[in-house]
Coordinates of C-alpha atoms and ligand atoms in Angstrom, one line a residue:
M1 CA 149.6 102.9 203.0
A2 CA 149.6 102.0 206.7
A3 CA 146.9 103.5 208.8
F4 CA 149.0 103.4 211.9
P5 CA 152.5 103.8 210.6
D6 CA 154.1 104.7 214.0
I7 CA 152.6 101.9 216.0
P8 CA 154.5 98.6 216.2
K9 CA 153.0 95.2 216.9
I10 CA 152.1 95.3 220.6
Q11 CA 154.3 92.9 222.7
Y12 CA 154.1 91.6 226.2
E13 CA 156.9 93.3 228.3
G14 CA 155.7 92.3 231.9
P15 CA 154.3 94.3 234.8
E16 CA 157.3 96.5 235.3
S17 CA 157.1 97.9 231.7
K18 CA 156.5 101.6 231.4
N19 CA 156.0 101.4 227.7
P20 CA 152.4 102.5 227.0
L21 CA 152.3 100.6 223.8
A22 CA 153.2 97.2 225.4
F23 CA 151.2 94.6 227.4
R24 CA 152.0 94.3 231.1
W25 CA 149.7 91.5 232.0
Y26 CA 148.4 90.1 228.7
N27 CA 150.8 87.5 227.5
P28 CA 148.9 85.7 224.7
D29 CA 150.9 82.5 224.7
E30 CA 151.2 82.1 228.4
V31 CA 149.2 79.2 229.9
V32 CA 147.0 80.0 232.8
A33 CA 144.5 77.7 234.3
G34 CA 145.1 75.1 231.6
K35 CA 144.7 77.4 228.5
T36 CA 146.7 80.1 226.8
M37 CA 145.5 83.6 227.5
R38 CA 144.6 84.0 223.9
E39 CA 142.2 81.0 224.2
H40 CA 140.7 82.2 227.5
F41 CA 139.7 85.6 226.3
R42 CA 139.2 85.4 222.6
F43 CA 139.6 89.2 222.5
T44 CA 137.4 90.9 219.9
V45 CA 137.5 94.4 218.6
V46 CA 134.2 96.0 217.6
Y47 CA 133.9 97.7 214.2
W48 CA 131.1 100.1 215.2
H49 CA 132.9 102.1 218.0
T50 CA 136.5 101.6 216.9
F51 CA 136.0 102.2 213.1
R52 CA 132.7 104.0 212.9
G53 CA 132.6 106.0 216.1
T54 CA 133.0 109.8 215.3
G55 CA 133.0 111.3 218.7
S56 CA 129.8 113.3 218.1
D57 CA 127.4 113.7 221.0
P58 CA 124.0 115.4 221.3
F59 CA 125.8 118.6 222.0
G60 CA 128.6 118.6 219.5
A61 CA 130.0 117.4 216.1
A62 CA 132.5 114.7 215.4
T63 CA 135.9 115.1 216.9
L64 CA 137.8 111.8 216.1
Q65 CA 140.7 112.0 213.6
R66 CA 140.8 109.0 211.3
P67 CA 143.2 109.8 208.5
W68 CA 142.5 106.7 206.5
D69 CA 138.8 107.6 206.2
D70 CA 137.8 110.0 203.4
G71 CA 134.4 110.8 205.1
T72 CA 132.3 109.5 202.2
E73 CA 129.7 106.7 202.4
S74 CA 131.2 104.9 199.4
V75 CA 132.1 101.3 199.0
D76 CA 135.7 102.2 198.2
N77 CA 136.1 104.1 201.4
A78 CA 134.5 101.1 203.2
C79 CA 137.0 98.7 201.7
N80 CA 139.9 101.0 202.7
R81 CA 138.6 101.3 206.2
A82 CA 138.4 97.5 206.4
R83 CA 142.1 97.3 205.6
A84 CA 142.9 99.9 208.3
A85 CA 140.8 97.9 210.7
F86 CA 142.7 94.7 210.2
E87 CA 146.0 96.5 210.6
L88 CA 144.7 97.5 214.1
F89 CA 143.5 93.9 214.9
E90 CA 146.9 92.5 213.9
K91 CA 149.0 95.0 215.8
L92 CA 146.9 94.5 218.9
D93 CA 147.1 90.6 218.4
A94 CA 143.3 90.5 218.7
P95 CA 142.1 87.2 217.3
F96 CA 138.6 88.4 216.5
Y97 CA 136.4 91.3 215.4
A98 CA 132.6 91.8 215.3
F99 CA 130.3 94.1 213.1
H100 CA 126.8 95.2 212.2
D101 CA 126.0 95.0 208.5
R102 CA 125.8 98.8 208.2
D103 CA 129.1 99.4 210.0
V104 CA 131.1 97.6 207.4
A105 CA 129.2 98.6 204.2
P106 CA 127.1 101.7 203.3
E107 CA 123.4 101.4 203.1
G108 CA 122.1 101.8 199.6
Q109 CA 119.1 103.5 198.0
T110 CA 117.3 100.1 198.0
L111 CA 117.6 96.9 199.9
A112 CA 119.1 95.2 196.8
E113 CA 121.8 97.9 196.6
S114 CA 122.5 97.5 200.4
H115 CA 122.9 93.8 199.8
S116 CA 125.4 94.3 197.0
N117 CA 127.4 96.9 199.0
L118 CA 127.6 94.4 201.8
D119 CA 128.8 91.6 199.5
A120 CA 131.4 93.9 198.0
V121 CA 132.9 94.8 201.4
A122 CA 132.6 91.3 202.6
K123 CA 134.9 90.1 199.9
V124 CA 137.6 92.4 201.3
L125 CA 136.9 91.3 204.8
K126 CA 137.2 87.7 203.7
E127 CA 140.6 88.4 202.0
E128 CA 141.8 90.2 205.1
Q129 CA 140.7 87.4 207.4
K130 CA 142.6 85.0 205.3
R131 CA 145.7 87.1 205.1
S132 CA 145.8 87.9 208.9
G133 CA 144.2 84.9 210.5
V134 CA 141.8 87.2 212.4
G135 CA 138.3 85.6 212.7
L136 CA 134.8 86.9 213.0
L137 CA 133.4 86.4 216.5
W138 CA 130.0 87.6 215.5
G139 CA 127.9 89.5 213.0
T140 CA 124.7 91.4 213.5
A141 CA 122.3 93.6 211.7
N142 CA 121.8 97.3 212.5
L143 CA 118.0 97.5 213.0
F144 CA 117.9 100.8 214.8
S145 CA 119.7 103.6 213.0
N146 CA 117.6 104.0 209.8
P147 CA 114.4 106.1 210.5
R148 CA 112.3 103.3 209.1
Y149 CA 112.9 101.5 212.4
M150 CA 111.6 104.3 214.5
H151 CA 109.0 102.0 216.0
G152 CA 111.3 99.1 216.3
A153 CA 112.1 96.3 213.8
A154 CA 110.9 92.8 214.9
T155 CA 108.4 94.6 217.2
S156 CA 107.4 97.3 214.8
C157 CA 103.7 98.1 214.5
N158 CA 104.4 98.3 210.7
V159 CA 104.4 94.8 209.2
E160 CA 106.4 95.9 206.2
V161 CA 109.2 97.3 208.4
Y162 CA 109.1 93.9 210.1
A163 CA 109.5 92.2 206.7
Y164 CA 112.4 94.6 205.8
A165 CA 114.2 93.7 209.1
A166 CA 113.7 90.1 208.3
A167 CA 115.3 90.5 204.9
Q168 CA 118.2 92.4 206.5
V169 CA 118.8 89.8 209.2
K170 CA 118.6 87.0 206.5
K171 CA 121.4 88.6 204.6
A172 CA 123.4 89.4 207.7
I173 CA 123.3 85.8 208.8
E174 CA 124.3 84.7 205.3
V175 CA 127.3 87.0 205.3
T176 CA 128.3 86.0 208.9
K177 CA 128.2 82.4 207.6
E178 CA 130.4 83.3 204.5
L179 CA 133.0 84.9 206.8
G180 CA 133.1 81.9 209.2
G181 CA 131.4 83.8 212.1
E182 CA 131.2 81.8 215.2
N183 CA 128.1 83.5 216.6
Y184 CA 125.3 85.8 215.5
V185 CA 123.9 88.5 217.9
F186 CA 120.6 90.1 218.3
W187 CA 120.8 93.2 220.5
G188 CA 117.3 94.6 221.0
G189 CA 117.9 97.9 219.1
R190 CA 114.5 99.6 219.3
E191 CA 112.6 96.5 220.4
G192 CA 110.7 97.9 223.4
Y193 CA 108.4 100.9 223.9
Q194 CA 108.3 104.6 224.8
C195 CA 104.6 104.6 225.9
L196 CA 102.3 101.9 226.8
Y197 CA 99.1 103.9 225.7
N198 CA 100.0 103.1 222.0
T199 CA 101.7 99.7 222.6
D200 CA 100.3 96.1 222.3
M201 CA 103.0 94.5 224.3
K202 CA 101.8 90.9 223.9
R203 CA 101.5 91.2 220.2
E204 CA 105.0 92.8 219.9
L205 CA 106.6 89.9 222.0
D206 CA 104.7 87.3 219.9
H207 CA 106.1 89.0 216.8
L208 CA 109.7 89.0 218.2
A209 CA 109.5 85.4 219.0
Q210 CA 108.3 84.5 215.4
F211 CA 111.2 86.6 214.1
F212 CA 113.6 84.5 216.1
H213 CA 112.0 81.3 215.0
M214 CA 112.3 82.3 211.4
A215 CA 116.0 83.2 211.9
V216 CA 116.6 79.8 213.4
D217 CA 114.9 78.1 210.5
H218 CA 116.9 80.2 208.0
A219 CA 120.2 79.4 209.7
K220 CA 119.3 75.7 209.6
S221 CA 118.4 75.9 206.0
I222 CA 121.7 77.5 204.9
G223 CA 123.8 75.3 207.4
F224 CA 124.8 78.2 209.6
T225 CA 125.9 76.5 212.8
G226 CA 127.1 79.6 214.8
Q227 CA 125.5 80.3 218.2
F228 CA 122.6 82.7 218.3
L229 CA 122.9 85.3 221.1
I230 CA 120.5 87.8 222.6
E231 CA 122.0 90.8 224.4
P232 CA 120.1 92.1 227.4
K233 CA 119.7 95.8 227.9
P234 CA 117.1 97.5 230.0
K235 CA 116.6 100.9 228.4
E236 CA 118.1 103.2 225.7
P237 CA 117.1 103.9 223.1
T238 CA 113.6 103.0 224.2
K239 CA 112.3 103.7 227.7
H240 CA 111.8 100.0 228.2
Q241 CA 113.7 97.3 226.2
Y242 CA 112.0 94.0 226.1
D243 CA 115.3 92.1 226.6
S244 CA 115.8 94.1 229.8
D245 CA 118.0 91.7 231.7
V246 CA 119.1 88.1 232.0
A247 CA 115.9 87.1 233.9
A248 CA 113.7 88.6 231.3
C249 CA 115.6 87.2 228.4
V250 CA 115.6 83.6 229.9
N251 CA 111.9 83.9 230.6
F252 CA 111.2 85.0 227.0
L253 CA 113.3 82.2 225.5
R254 CA 111.5 79.6 227.7
A255 CA 108.0 81.1 227.1
Y256 CA 108.6 80.9 223.3
D257 CA 110.4 77.6 223.1
L258 CA 113.7 79.2 221.9
T259 CA 116.0 77.8 224.5
D260 CA 117.7 75.3 222.2
S261 CA 118.9 77.9 219.8
F262 CA 119.8 80.9 222.0
K263 CA 122.3 82.0 224.6
L264 CA 123.0 85.4 226.0
N265 CA 125.7 88.0 225.3
L266 CA 126.1 90.0 228.5
E267 CA 127.4 93.6 228.6
T268 CA 128.6 95.3 231.8
N269 CA 127.1 98.7 231.2
H270 CA 123.7 97.1 230.4
A271 CA 123.9 95.1 233.6
T272 CA 124.5 98.3 235.6
L273 CA 121.8 100.2 233.8
A274 CA 119.4 97.4 234.8
G275 CA 120.4 97.9 238.4
H276 CA 122.6 94.7 238.6
E277 CA 126.3 94.1 238.9
M278 CA 127.9 92.3 236.0
L279 CA 128.6 89.4 238.3
H280 CA 125.0 89.1 239.0
E281 CA 124.1 88.8 235.4
L282 CA 127.0 86.4 234.7
E283 CA 125.8 84.1 237.6
A284 CA 122.2 84.4 236.5
A285 CA 123.0 83.4 233.0
G286 CA 125.8 80.9 233.8
S287 CA 123.8 79.0 236.4
Q288 CA 120.9 78.5 234.0
G289 CA 123.2 77.4 231.1
F290 CA 122.7 80.6 229.0
L291 CA 126.1 82.3 229.2
G292 CA 127.3 82.7 225.6
S293 CA 129.6 85.7 225.3
I294 CA 130.4 89.1 226.9
D295 CA 130.5 92.6 225.7
A296 CA 133.3 94.0 227.8
N297 CA 133.0 97.6 228.8
T298 CA 132.0 99.6 231.8
G299 CA 129.6 102.5 232.6
D300 CA 129.9 105.5 234.8
L301 CA 127.6 105.0 237.7
L302 CA 127.2 108.8 238.0
L303 CA 125.7 108.9 234.4
G304 CA 122.5 107.1 233.5
W305 CA 123.3 106.0 230.0
D306 CA 125.3 103.5 228.1
T307 CA 128.7 105.3 228.1
D308 CA 130.5 102.2 226.8
Q309 CA 133.9 102.9 228.4
F310 CA 136.9 100.5 228.3
A311 CA 137.0 98.6 231.6
T312 CA 140.2 99.1 233.5
N313 CA 139.0 98.3 237.1
Y314 CA 140.7 95.2 238.4
Y315 CA 137.8 94.4 240.9
L316 CA 135.5 94.3 237.8
T317 CA 137.7 92.2 235.7
T318 CA 138.5 89.8 238.5
Q319 CA 134.8 89.3 239.1
I320 CA 134.1 88.7 235.5
M321 CA 137.0 86.2 235.2
L322 CA 135.7 84.4 238.3
A323 CA 132.5 83.8 236.5
L324 CA 134.1 82.9 233.1
L325 CA 136.4 80.4 234.7
K326 CA 133.4 78.8 236.4
Y327 CA 131.1 78.6 233.4
G328 CA 133.3 78.9 230.4
L329 CA 132.8 81.2 227.4
S330 CA 133.6 79.6 224.0
P331 CA 132.3 80.0 221.3
G332 CA 131.9 83.5 222.7
G333 CA 134.6 85.9 223.5
V334 CA 135.6 89.0 225.4
N335 CA 134.2 91.7 223.0
F336 CA 135.3 95.3 223.5
D337 CA 132.0 97.0 222.9
A338 CA 133.6 100.2 224.2
K339 CA 134.6 103.5 222.7
V340 CA 137.2 106.1 223.3
R341 CA 136.0 109.4 224.7
R342 CA 135.4 112.2 222.2
E343 CA 138.4 114.1 223.7
S344 CA 140.7 111.1 222.9
F345 CA 140.6 111.9 219.3
E346 CA 144.0 110.6 218.0
P347 CA 144.3 107.1 216.4
V348 CA 146.9 106.1 219.1
D349 CA 144.2 106.5 221.7
L350 CA 142.5 103.4 220.2
F351 CA 145.6 101.4 221.1
Y352 CA 145.9 102.8 224.6
A353 CA 142.2 101.9 225.2
H354 CA 142.5 98.3 224.0
I355 CA 145.9 97.6 225.5
G356 CA 144.7 98.9 228.9
S357 CA 141.5 96.8 228.9
M358 CA 143.3 93.6 227.6
D359 CA 145.8 94.1 230.5
A360 CA 143.0 94.6 233.0
F361 CA 141.3 91.4 231.9
A362 CA 144.6 89.5 232.0
R363 CA 145.3 90.7 235.5
G364 CA 141.7 89.7 236.5
L365 CA 142.4 86.3 235.0
R366 CA 145.5 85.9 237.1
V367 CA 143.8 87.0 240.2
A368 CA 140.7 84.9 239.6
T369 CA 142.8 81.8 238.9
A370 CA 144.7 82.1 242.2
I371 CA 141.5 82.6 244.1
R372 CA 140.0 79.5 242.5
E373 CA 143.1 77.3 242.7
E374 CA 143.4 78.0 246.4
G375 CA 139.7 77.6 247.0
A376 CA 139.7 80.9 248.8
L377 CA 136.0 81.6 248.1
S378 CA 134.7 78.2 247.2
S379 CA 135.7 76.6 250.4
V380 CA 133.7 79.2 252.4
V381 CA 130.7 78.6 250.1
T382 CA 130.9 74.9 250.6
E383 CA 131.2 75.4 254.4
R384 CA 128.3 77.9 254.3
Y385 CA 125.9 75.4 252.8
K386 CA 127.1 72.3 254.7
S387 CA 123.8 71.8 256.6
W388 CA 122.3 70.9 253.3
D389 CA 124.7 68.0 252.7
G390 CA 123.0 65.8 255.3
D391 CA 120.0 63.5 254.8
L392 CA 117.4 66.3 255.2
G393 CA 119.1 68.6 252.6
K394 CA 119.3 65.6 250.2
K395 CA 115.8 64.7 250.6
I396 CA 114.6 68.3 249.9
E397 CA 116.9 68.7 247.0
T398 CA 115.8 65.6 245.3
G399 CA 112.1 66.5 245.6
K400 CA 111.3 63.8 248.1
C401 CA 110.0 65.9 251.0
S402 CA 106.7 67.5 251.9
F403 CA 105.7 70.4 254.1
A404 CA 104.0 68.0 256.5
E405 CA 107.3 66.2 257.0
L406 CA 109.2 69.4 257.6
E407 CA 106.5 70.6 260.0
K408 CA 106.8 67.3 262.0
L409 CA 110.6 67.6 262.2
M410 CA 110.4 71.2 263.4
L411 CA 107.7 70.4 266.0
E412 CA 109.9 67.8 267.4
K413 CA 113.0 70.1 267.4
G414 CA 111.2 73.2 268.6
E415 CA 113.8 75.5 267.0
A416 CA 116.2 75.5 264.0
S417 CA 120.0 75.0 264.7
A418 CA 122.1 78.1 265.2
N419 CA 123.2 80.2 262.1
T420 CA 126.9 80.9 261.3
S421 CA 128.5 84.2 260.1
G422 CA 128.3 85.2 256.5
R423 CA 131.8 86.6 256.8
Q424 CA 131.3 89.1 253.9
E425 CA 133.9 91.6 255.2
L426 CA 136.5 88.9 255.6
L427 CA 135.8 87.6 252.1
E428 CA 136.2 91.2 250.7
N429 CA 139.5 91.4 252.5
I430 CA 140.6 88.1 251.0
V431 CA 139.8 89.2 247.5
N432 CA 142.0 92.3 248.2
R433 CA 144.8 90.1 249.4
Y434 CA 144.8 88.2 246.0
L435 CA 144.7 91.6 244.2
D436 CA 147.8 92.7 246.1
K437 CA 149.8 89.6 244.9
R438 CA 151.6 89.4 241.7
Ligands
LIG1 C1 124.1 98.7 222.3 C2 124.7 97.4 222.1 C3 125.2 97.2 220.8 C4 125.3 95.6 220.5 C5 125.4 95.3 219.1 O1 123.9 99.2 223.4 O2 125.7 97.2 223.2 O3 126.4 97.7 220.6 O4 126.4 95.1 221.2 O5 124.2 95.6 218.4
LIG2 NI1 126.8 95.5 223.2
LIG3 NI1 125.7 98.7 224.8

């Protein structure tokens, strides 16, 4: 039985379309900047929000209607849900999905039972992948929901909880490999602290690094070649998450000799919670060679938590696409780590949400491509740094200069040459001009 019987396969109808179940900007087979749109985005639907979200919040119970779900934590229900999920992926023409182990299969009474539940559902996932051609962008383990993880997992003060987490990740990597997953993600879950009075920060960070080294070793031993990704987030659920932002993650990876095996999965709402724009995080990661994948969503700047909304703002998607065109994304993707609001309780709302955000990204791609092709921003940047293109700049940039030489030069000159305008307002107007265009 179809889960979404009234919803057709979503088609591209062009910008003038008023059909809410059609794409206006996302045309999967259209080539833009040398690649099809499908290849640019590698759009990914998340299992946890889209198929496990209930709409409950700290003030109220579940609201979301999901007729295919019988509400039980059984393996049968999990298998039915998986079939419903693939119907949505196919109707949206989304080439990938992503999951946590506990999203797709119920946790058992013992670790062994949880493993076998996961294997049973993975069988259905594998069949559905084969049938539909939808692939797994990444897998991950949920190391935060079960109460055993109250003090964290890989940073827990309880060594057996650490061991349990390792066992769970080992299995999740194996299942990800079995399903052809292209990446494996570590979001920090509860790896952080609520209170420094009870926390040995150095020891926790050392443990976390050992955990990652063991994950790398295990991946090698089973021949899993997917990319490992860390997902920065500054707070929530802990007061301070260790992977707080790109700078903190890159520092951690360098300090613990993990740079060969890890890149970063950047999420818009996490960037803004850290007090950064997404573009800042993309530049910080991309310029250091750590940009792996993105969790595409948006927050609400008036709310201080991870609201995980679908991104529809063209400025945001244009900025993201400017960075993705500059640094590239594969084997990552544009992963909709976003949820419908609890008031949007009907199944069709899942379609409106994804279609709108896919379109916003496609529009962003078109605008960013035009900006780049015409060099509208890059020519200004080149011009702005042109003083560095002379002999002096070269000498400094290649490490062949000293303070003494620079002092000598400036003593001779007496004053630096005049500055030029930064032209920020003009550039903001130029970006608007590209946004006006079709
Ligand atoms: C939570 C994270 C989470 C990860 C996957 O804030 O965004 O959803 O993406 O564990
Ligand atoms: Ni995320
Ligand atoms: Ni998040």
